[in-house]
mmCIF file of C-alpha atoms in Angstrom:
data_model
loop_
_atom_site.group_PDB
_atom_site.id
_atom_site.type_symbol
_atom_site.label_atom_id
_atom_site.label_comp_id
_atom_site.label_asym_id
_atom_site.label_seq_id
_atom_site.Cartn_x
_atom_site.Cartn_y
_atom_site.Cartn_z
ATOM 1 C CA MET K 20 -14.687 29.120 17.551
ATOM 2 C CA ARG K 21 -11.079 30.327 18.284
ATOM 3 C CA ALA K 22 -8.415 29.204 20.718
ATOM 4 C CA GLN K 23 -5.081 30.521 21.250
ATOM 5 C CA VAL K 24 -2.328 27.920 22.061
ATOM 6 C CA THR K 25 1.396 27.874 22.649
ATOM 7 C CA LEU K 26 3.980 25.521 21.843
ATOM 8 C CA THR K 27 7.763 25.065 22.272
ATOM 9 C CA PRO K 28 9.498 23.544 19.656
ATOM 10 C CA THR K 29 10.044 20.102 21.329
ATOM 11 C CA GLU K 30 6.007 20.316 22.192
ATOM 12 C CA SER K 31 5.419 21.220 18.318
ATOM 13 C CA LYS K 32 7.386 17.872 17.590
ATOM 14 C CA LYS K 33 5.168 16.184 19.705
ATOM 15 C CA LEU K 34 2.245 17.125 18.111
ATOM 16 C CA ILE K 35 3.412 16.958 14.510
ATOM 17 C CA ALA K 36 4.332 13.292 15.542
ATOM 18 C CA LYS K 37 0.618 12.859 16.600
ATOM 19 C CA ALA K 38 -0.408 14.300 13.262
ATOM 20 C CA VAL K 39 2.122 11.695 11.200
ATOM 21 C CA VAL K 40 1.041 8.852 12.594
ATOM 22 C CA ASN K 41 -2.724 9.938 12.169
ATOM 23 C CA SER K 42 -1.788 10.606 8.407
ATOM 24 C CA ASP K 43 -3.668 7.904 5.933
ATOM 25 C CA PHE K 44 -0.215 7.405 4.365
ATOM 26 C CA VAL K 45 1.435 6.273 7.403
ATOM 27 C CA LYS K 46 -1.645 4.460 8.891
ATOM 28 C CA ALA K 47 -1.667 2.273 5.486
ATOM 29 C CA ALA K 48 2.007 1.751 5.288
ATOM 30 C CA MET K 49 2.099 0.942 8.972
ATOM 31 C CA SER K 50 -0.878 -1.808 8.136
ATOM 32 C CA GLU K 51 0.710 -3.308 4.592
ATOM 33 C CA GLY K 52 4.098 -1.783 4.171
ATOM 34 C CA ILE K 53 7.505 -0.290 5.455
ATOM 35 C CA VAL K 54 7.761 2.874 7.651
ATOM 36 C CA VAL K 55 11.603 3.753 7.874
ATOM 37 C CA LEU K 56 11.936 6.914 10.601
ATOM 38 C CA HIS K 57 15.680 8.442 10.251
ATOM 39 C CA PRO K 58 16.762 9.279 13.633
ATOM 40 C CA SER K 59 15.976 12.667 14.952
ATOM 41 C CA SER K 60 14.077 14.773 17.726
ATOM 42 C CA SER K 61 10.957 14.787 15.215
ATOM 43 C CA THR K 62 10.969 10.982 14.705
ATOM 44 C CA TYR K 63 11.995 10.154 18.019
ATOM 45 C CA PHE K 64 8.368 11.134 18.988
ATOM 46 C CA ILE K 65 6.777 9.427 15.802
ATOM 47 C CA VAL K 66 8.200 6.130 17.130
ATOM 48 C CA GLU K 67 6.836 6.800 20.546
ATOM 49 C CA GLU K 68 3.318 7.702 18.924
ATOM 50 C CA LEU K 69 3.415 4.254 17.210
ATOM 51 C CA THR K 70 5.062 2.025 20.164
ATOM 52 C CA GLY K 71 4.003 3.842 23.189
ATOM 53 C CA GLN K 72 7.728 4.177 24.441
ATOM 54 C CA PRO K 73 11.021 5.943 23.662
ATOM 55 C CA PRO K 74 12.842 4.151 20.663
ATOM 56 C CA PRO K 75 14.745 1.316 21.760
ATOM 57 C CA THR K 76 18.385 2.537 20.445
ATOM 58 C CA THR K 77 21.045 4.958 22.052
ATOM 59 C CA VAL K 78 21.226 6.509 18.585
ATOM 60 C CA TRP K 79 18.281 8.873 18.831
ATOM 61 C CA VAL K 80 19.903 11.473 16.688
ATOM 62 C CA CYS K 81 22.684 11.868 14.596
ATOM 63 C CA GLY K 82 23.464 15.278 13.143
ATOM 64 C CA VAL K 83 22.435 18.026 15.774
ATOM 65 C CA ILE K 84 22.528 21.862 16.411
ATOM 66 C CA VAL K 85 23.925 22.725 20.021
ATOM 67 C CA PRO K 86 24.973 25.626 21.348
ATOM 68 C CA LYS K 87 28.481 25.789 20.450
ATOM 69 C CA GLY K 88 27.384 24.994 16.580
ATOM 70 C CA ALA K 89 26.679 21.935 14.536
ATOM 71 C CA CYS K 90 27.995 18.650 15.983
ATOM 72 C CA LEU K 91 27.051 15.275 15.981
ATOM 73 C CA SER K 92 25.794 13.373 18.945
ATOM 74 C CA GLY K 93 27.927 11.472 21.053
ATOM 75 C CA GLU K 94 26.931 8.022 20.461
ATOM 76 C CA ALA K 95 26.188 8.675 16.672
ATOM 77 C CA SER K 96 29.890 10.119 16.726
ATOM 78 C CA ARG K 97 31.135 7.545 18.249
ATOM 79 C CA LEU K 98 29.582 4.569 15.972
ATOM 80 C CA ASP K 99 29.878 6.583 12.680
ATOM 81 C CA MET K 100 33.372 7.974 13.041
ATOM 82 C CA ASN K 101 34.430 5.176 10.618
ATOM 83 C CA ARG K 102 31.692 5.596 8.354
ATOM 84 C CA ILE K 103 31.695 9.392 7.712
ATOM 85 C CA GLN K 104 35.698 9.472 7.340
ATOM 86 C CA LYS K 105 35.275 7.320 4.220
ATOM 87 C CA SER K 106 35.378 9.046 0.711
ATOM 88 C CA ASN K 107 32.097 7.535 -0.658
ATOM 89 C CA PRO K 108 29.962 5.428 2.063
ATOM 90 C CA SER K 109 27.704 3.153 0.981
ATOM 91 C CA LEU K 110 24.117 2.656 2.489
ATOM 92 C CA GLU K 111 25.224 -0.516 3.790
ATOM 93 C CA ASP K 112 27.076 1.484 6.268
ATOM 94 C CA TYR K 113 23.952 2.790 7.582
ATOM 95 C CA SER K 114 21.617 1.326 9.867
ATOM 96 C CA HIS K 115 20.528 3.382 12.702
ATOM 97 C CA CYS K 116 17.065 3.556 10.936
ATOM 98 C CA TRP K 117 13.828 2.670 12.680
ATOM 99 C CA VAL K 118 11.809 0.579 10.700
ATOM 100 C CA PHE K 119 8.272 -0.895 10.640
ATOM 101 C CA GLN K 120 7.302 -3.753 8.901
ATOM 102 C CA ARG K 121 3.963 -4.219 9.236
ATOM 103 C CA GLY K 122 3.637 -2.452 12.265
ATOM 104 C CA LYS K 123 6.664 -4.776 13.737
ATOM 105 C CA LEU K 124 9.578 -2.465 14.955
ATOM 106 C CA SER K 125 13.097 -3.477 13.885
ATOM 107 C CA ILE K 126 16.508 -1.861 14.127
ATOM 108 C CA GLY K 127 19.902 -2.587 12.486
ATOM 109 C CA ILE K 128 18.780 -2.843 9.059
ATOM 110 C CA SER K 129 20.947 -1.238 6.265
ATOM 111 C CA LEU K 130 19.366 1.612 4.063
ATOM 112 C CA GLY K 131 20.685 -0.553 0.989
ATOM 113 C CA ASN K 132 18.541 -3.567 2.205
ATOM 114 C CA LEU K 133 15.515 -1.315 2.747
ATOM 115 C CA PHE K 134 15.412 0.210 -0.272
ATOM 116 C CA GLU K 135 15.696 -3.067 -2.600
ATOM 117 C CA ARG K 136 12.206 -3.893 -0.970
ATOM 118 C CA MET K 137 10.383 -0.548 -0.775
ATOM 119 C CA GLY K 138 7.854 0.803 -2.811
ATOM 120 C CA ALA K 139 4.833 2.939 -3.861
ATOM 121 C CA LYS K 140 2.994 1.812 -0.253
ATOM 122 C CA ASP K 141 5.976 2.415 2.142
ATOM 123 C CA VAL K 142 7.156 5.801 3.583
ATOM 124 C CA TYR K 143 10.253 7.382 4.588
ATOM 125 C CA ILE K 144 10.481 9.816 7.299
ATOM 126 C CA LYS K 145 13.137 12.298 7.925
ATOM 127 C CA GLY K 146 13.381 15.848 10.044
ATOM 128 C CA VAL K 147 14.638 18.556 8.383
ATOM 129 C CA ASN K 148 16.688 21.832 9.457
ATOM 130 C CA ALA K 149 14.982 24.531 7.488
ATOM 131 C CA LEU K 150 11.851 25.437 6.107
ATOM 132 C CA ASP K 151 10.690 28.241 3.803
ATOM 133 C CA GLN K 152 7.617 30.178 2.886
ATOM 134 C CA GLN K 153 7.118 28.064 -0.460
ATOM 135 C CA ARG K 154 7.313 24.775 1.821
ATOM 136 C CA THR K 155 10.672 23.685 0.550
ATOM 137 C CA VAL K 156 12.752 22.136 3.323
ATOM 138 C CA GLY K 157 16.516 22.213 3.380
ATOM 139 C CA ILE K 158 18.672 19.411 5.222
ATOM 140 C CA LEU K 159 22.191 20.172 6.164
ATOM 141 C CA ILE K 160 24.703 17.889 4.892
ATOM 142 C CA GLY K 161 28.119 17.215 7.272
ATOM 143 C CA ASN K 162 29.623 14.062 5.839
ATOM 144 C CA ARG K 163 31.713 14.151 2.570
ATOM 145 C CA THR K 164 29.592 12.122 0.538
ATOM 146 C CA GLU K 165 27.663 14.943 -1.998
ATOM 147 C CA GLY K 166 24.071 15.230 -1.049
ATOM 148 C CA GLY K 167 24.992 13.089 2.308
ATOM 149 C CA THR K 168 22.543 10.237 3.246
ATOM 150 C CA ILE K 169 19.503 12.279 2.093
ATOM 151 C CA GLY K 170 20.495 12.505 -1.345
ATOM 152 C CA ARG K 171 20.482 8.875 -1.703
ATOM 153 C CA VAL K 172 17.195 8.420 -0.234
ATOM 154 C CA ILE K 173 15.680 11.135 -2.352
ATOM 155 C CA SER K 174 17.500 9.292 -5.319
ATOM 156 C CA ALA K 175 15.673 5.837 -4.153
ATOM 157 C CA SER K 176 12.363 7.491 -3.648
ATOM 158 C CA LYS K 177 12.408 8.620 -7.411
ATOM 159 C CA GLN K 178 13.568 5.110 -8.428
ATOM 160 C CA ARG K 179 11.367 2.894 -5.891
ATOM 161 C CA GLY K 180 8.268 5.670 -5.572
ATOM 162 C CA PHE K 181 7.877 5.543 -1.459
ATOM 163 C CA LYS K 182 6.895 8.606 -0.118
ATOM 164 C CA LEU K 183 8.992 10.931 1.668
ATOM 165 C CA ILE K 184 7.738 12.785 4.778
ATOM 166 C CA PHE K 185 8.958 15.622 6.310
ATOM 167 C CA PRO K 186 7.728 16.672 10.190
ATOM 168 C CA VAL K 187 8.964 20.482 10.703
ATOM 169 C CA GLY K 188 8.129 23.153 13.098
ATOM 170 C CA LEU K 189 7.804 26.380 12.227
ATOM 171 C CA GLU K 190 10.619 27.401 14.642
ATOM 172 C CA LYS K 191 12.945 26.565 11.393
ATOM 173 C CA LEU K 192 11.203 29.006 9.274
ATOM 174 C CA ILE K 193 13.964 31.338 7.431
ATOM 175 C CA PRO K 194 13.307 34.349 5.774
ATOM 176 C CA VAL K 195 14.764 33.314 2.481
ATOM 177 C CA SER K 196 14.104 30.415 0.143
ATOM 178 C CA ILE K 197 15.942 26.903 0.651
ATOM 179 C CA LYS K 198 17.541 27.481 -2.764
ATOM 180 C CA ALA K 199 18.805 30.832 -2.212
ATOM 181 C CA ALA K 200 20.098 29.593 1.175
ATOM 182 C CA ALA K 201 21.593 26.312 -0.431
ATOM 183 C CA LYS K 202 23.692 28.751 -3.138
ATOM 184 C CA GLU K 203 25.458 29.973 -0.152
ATOM 185 C CA ALA K 204 26.130 26.919 2.564
ATOM 186 C CA ILE K 205 29.109 25.318 0.367
ATOM 187 C CA LYS K 206 31.062 23.495 3.037
ATOM 188 C CA THR K 207 34.264 23.585 1.082
ATOM 189 C CA LYS K 208 34.648 27.240 1.144
ATOM 190 C CA TYR K 209 34.079 28.722 4.681
ATOM 191 C CA THR K 210 37.187 29.612 6.270
ATOM 192 C CA TYR K 211 35.500 29.370 9.720
ATOM 193 C CA SER K 212 32.901 27.335 11.285
ATOM 194 C CA MET K 213 31.035 26.488 14.723
ATOM 195 C CA GLY K 214 31.423 23.007 14.401
ATOM 196 C CA VAL K 215 30.906 20.696 11.349
ATOM 197 C CA ASN K 216 31.299 22.144 7.838
ATOM 198 C CA CYS K 217 27.578 22.042 6.305
ATOM 199 C CA GLY K 218 26.121 22.356 3.109
ATOM 200 C CA LEU K 219 22.513 22.703 2.314
ATOM 201 C CA LEU K 220 20.403 20.364 0.125
ATOM 202 C CA PRO K 221 16.869 21.512 -0.792
ATOM 203 C CA CYS K 222 14.278 18.886 -0.988
ATOM 204 C CA THR K 223 11.430 19.834 -3.052
ATOM 205 C CA GLU K 224 9.275 16.665 -3.234
ATOM 206 C CA GLY K 225 7.643 15.353 -0.244
ATOM 207 C CA ILE K 226 5.084 15.813 2.245
ATOM 208 C CA VAL K 227 5.663 18.509 4.714
ATOM 209 C CA ILE K 228 3.800 18.330 7.905
ATOM 210 C CA THR K 229 4.153 21.654 10.550
ATOM 211 C CA GLU K 230 1.881 22.797 13.473
ATOM 212 C CA MET K 231 -0.345 24.164 11.081
ATOM 213 C CA ASP K 232 -0.901 21.003 9.167
ATOM 214 C CA ALA K 233 -1.074 19.009 12.329
ATOM 215 C CA ILE K 234 -3.840 20.857 13.746
ATOM 216 C CA LYS K 235 -5.878 20.206 10.188
ATOM 217 C CA ILE K 236 -4.966 16.632 10.128
ATOM 218 C CA LEU K 237 -5.861 15.870 13.820
ATOM 219 C CA SER K 238 -8.776 18.025 14.055
ATOM 220 C CA GLY K 239 -10.056 19.483 11.059
ATOM 221 C CA ALA K 240 -9.783 23.421 12.444
ATOM 222 C CA SER K 241 -7.346 25.624 10.852
ATOM 223 C CA ALA K 242 -4.011 27.337 12.722
ATOM 224 C CA ILE K 243 -2.567 30.703 11.771
ATOM 225 C CA PRO K 244 0.656 31.615 13.951
ATOM 226 C CA ILE K 245 0.292 35.023 15.426
ATOM 227 C CA ALA K 246 3.924 35.108 17.536
ATOM 228 C CA ALA K 247 6.876 33.231 18.020
ATOM 229 C CA GLY K 248 9.797 33.239 20.369
ATOM 230 C CA GLY K 249 9.466 33.384 24.242
ATOM 231 C CA LEU K 250 11.569 33.155 27.423
ATOM 232 C CA ASP K 251 11.905 30.546 30.462
ATOM 233 C CA GLY K 252 12.206 27.812 28.329
ATOM 234 C CA ALA K 253 9.874 28.948 25.287
ATOM 235 C CA GLU K 254 12.927 30.053 23.378
ATOM 236 C CA GLY K 255 11.866 29.171 19.707
ATOM 237 C CA ALA K 256 8.288 28.720 20.687
ATOM 238 C CA ILE K 257 5.085 29.678 18.221
ATOM 239 C CA THR K 258 1.819 30.815 19.224
ATOM 240 C CA LEU K 259 -1.282 29.767 17.195
ATOM 241 C CA VAL K 260 -4.586 30.699 16.943
ATOM 242 C CA ILE K 261 -7.077 27.826 16.331
ATOM 243 C CA LYS K 262 -9.981 28.369 14.487
ATOM 244 C CA GLY K 263 -13.267 26.148 13.275
ATOM 245 C CA GLU K 264 -16.614 24.433 14.369
ATOM 246 C CA THR K 265 -16.471 24.004 18.298
ATOM 247 C CA GLU K 266 -15.991 20.666 17.877
ATOM 248 C CA GLU K 267 -13.233 20.834 16.120
ATOM 249 C CA VAL K 268 -11.409 23.594 18.257
ATOM 250 C CA ALA K 269 -11.841 21.402 20.972
ATOM 251 C CA LYS K 270 -10.541 18.044 19.515
ATOM 252 C CA ALA K 271 -7.341 20.443 18.363
ATOM 253 C CA ILE K 272 -6.908 21.754 21.945
ATOM 254 C CA LYS K 273 -6.953 17.933 23.241
ATOM 255 C CA TYR K 274 -4.084 17.059 21.146
ATOM 256 C CA VAL K 275 -2.413 20.504 21.932
ATOM 257 C CA GLU K 276 -2.674 19.556 25.748
ATOM 258 C CA GLN K 277 -1.622 16.043 25.329
ATOM 259 C CA SER K 278 1.599 17.496 23.619
ATOM 260 C CA LYS K 279 2.435 20.065 26.382
ATOM 261 C CA GLY K 280 5.300 19.045 28.458
ATOM 262 C CA ALA K 281 7.060 17.208 26.084
ATOM 263 C CA ARG K 282 10.928 16.029 26.705
ATOM 264 C CA LEU K 283 13.775 15.102 24.744
ATOM 265 C CA PRO K 284 16.895 13.067 25.652
ATOM 266 C CA LYS K 285 20.203 15.271 26.133
ATOM 267 C CA ALA K 286 22.030 15.334 22.651
ATOM 268 C CA ALA K 287 24.989 14.645 24.541
ATOM 269 C CA SER K 288 27.257 15.975 22.060
ATOM 270 C CA PRO K 289 31.091 14.961 22.459
ATOM 271 C CA GLU K 290 33.850 16.846 24.302
ATOM 272 C CA CYS K 291 35.488 18.957 21.376
ATOM 273 C CA GLU K 292 39.010 18.330 22.481
ATOM 274 C CA ALA K 293 38.395 14.600 22.677
ATOM 275 C CA CYS K 294 36.257 14.432 19.335
ATOM 276 C CA GLY K 295 38.741 13.679 16.475
ATOM 277 C CA SER K 296 36.249 13.847 13.828
ATOM 278 C CA ALA K 297 37.638 14.204 10.544
ATOM 279 C CA ILE K 298 34.713 16.763 9.189
ATOM 280 C CA CYS K 299 35.221 19.579 11.953
ATOM 281 C CA ASP K 300 37.835 21.744 12.024
ATOM 282 C CA PHE K 301 36.263 24.163 15.074
ATOM 283 C CA PRO K 302 39.383 26.419 16.598
ATOM 284 C CA LEU K 303 38.728 25.888 20.119
ATOM 285 C CA LYS K 304 41.711 27.641 21.770
ATOM 286 C CA GLY K 305 40.510 30.723 24.398
ATOM 287 C CA LYS K 306 36.989 30.048 23.466
ATOM 288 C CA PRO K 307 35.324 29.731 27.101
ATOM 289 C CA TRP K 308 31.801 29.309 25.614
ATOM 290 C CA VAL K 309 33.072 26.013 24.148
#
């Protein structure tokens, strides 16, 4: 049996979230260990799937790409201004993650505190900014610390043994390798940047979950992308052919339909003139599209 479906980027995030929470490693960590979710548009839906309601925090996304360029969400910008201006912020400075400990949700725990307790049965889930055909993911780094927060997460994962999970929609697939792209993304070398100057950190270790993986995890069917893009709100959409046994495809369709119509809160990036961020030198004068 075959079926054709279309998902907008936001709907893809919802579908992928369903697969993440149904994966064996997350189910085990929810039961017996710690699940840490870095705030993002992808992890927002994972918390929603786990609790049945939106995350109970105003910081649901930190770094964000908006039409004017690379930015911080308004609330993250306000809360993190002192932290990101430090030359070497510590893990104790970051406490925005959503944390499940044996299935119970907590917020406000610093990463330093968490990493002291995490081990092989635990998972850290982080949204990413790019994906290549080798399934390497890339994360934009805007703060002054080399490697950003994720660099320290990767280091802690190697030391403590917890799993890294990277949910990512195919809208973020780029036509060059992440490693090649990272060589060009030198944030200290830009003479012009629409928003925050960003480097790109390749992440070669971790579990990558795309729409194709999500269909397999949720139903056992396979999914093949046949088109990308669209209009009237479907910009960035992915169109897939799902194939498999009748029961598998029917199950996949059920999960896809449950994901249709998914919505996210507004990112609410700050007004550039009033922002004052130390890591953004966006030249605003005479730009009517800002």
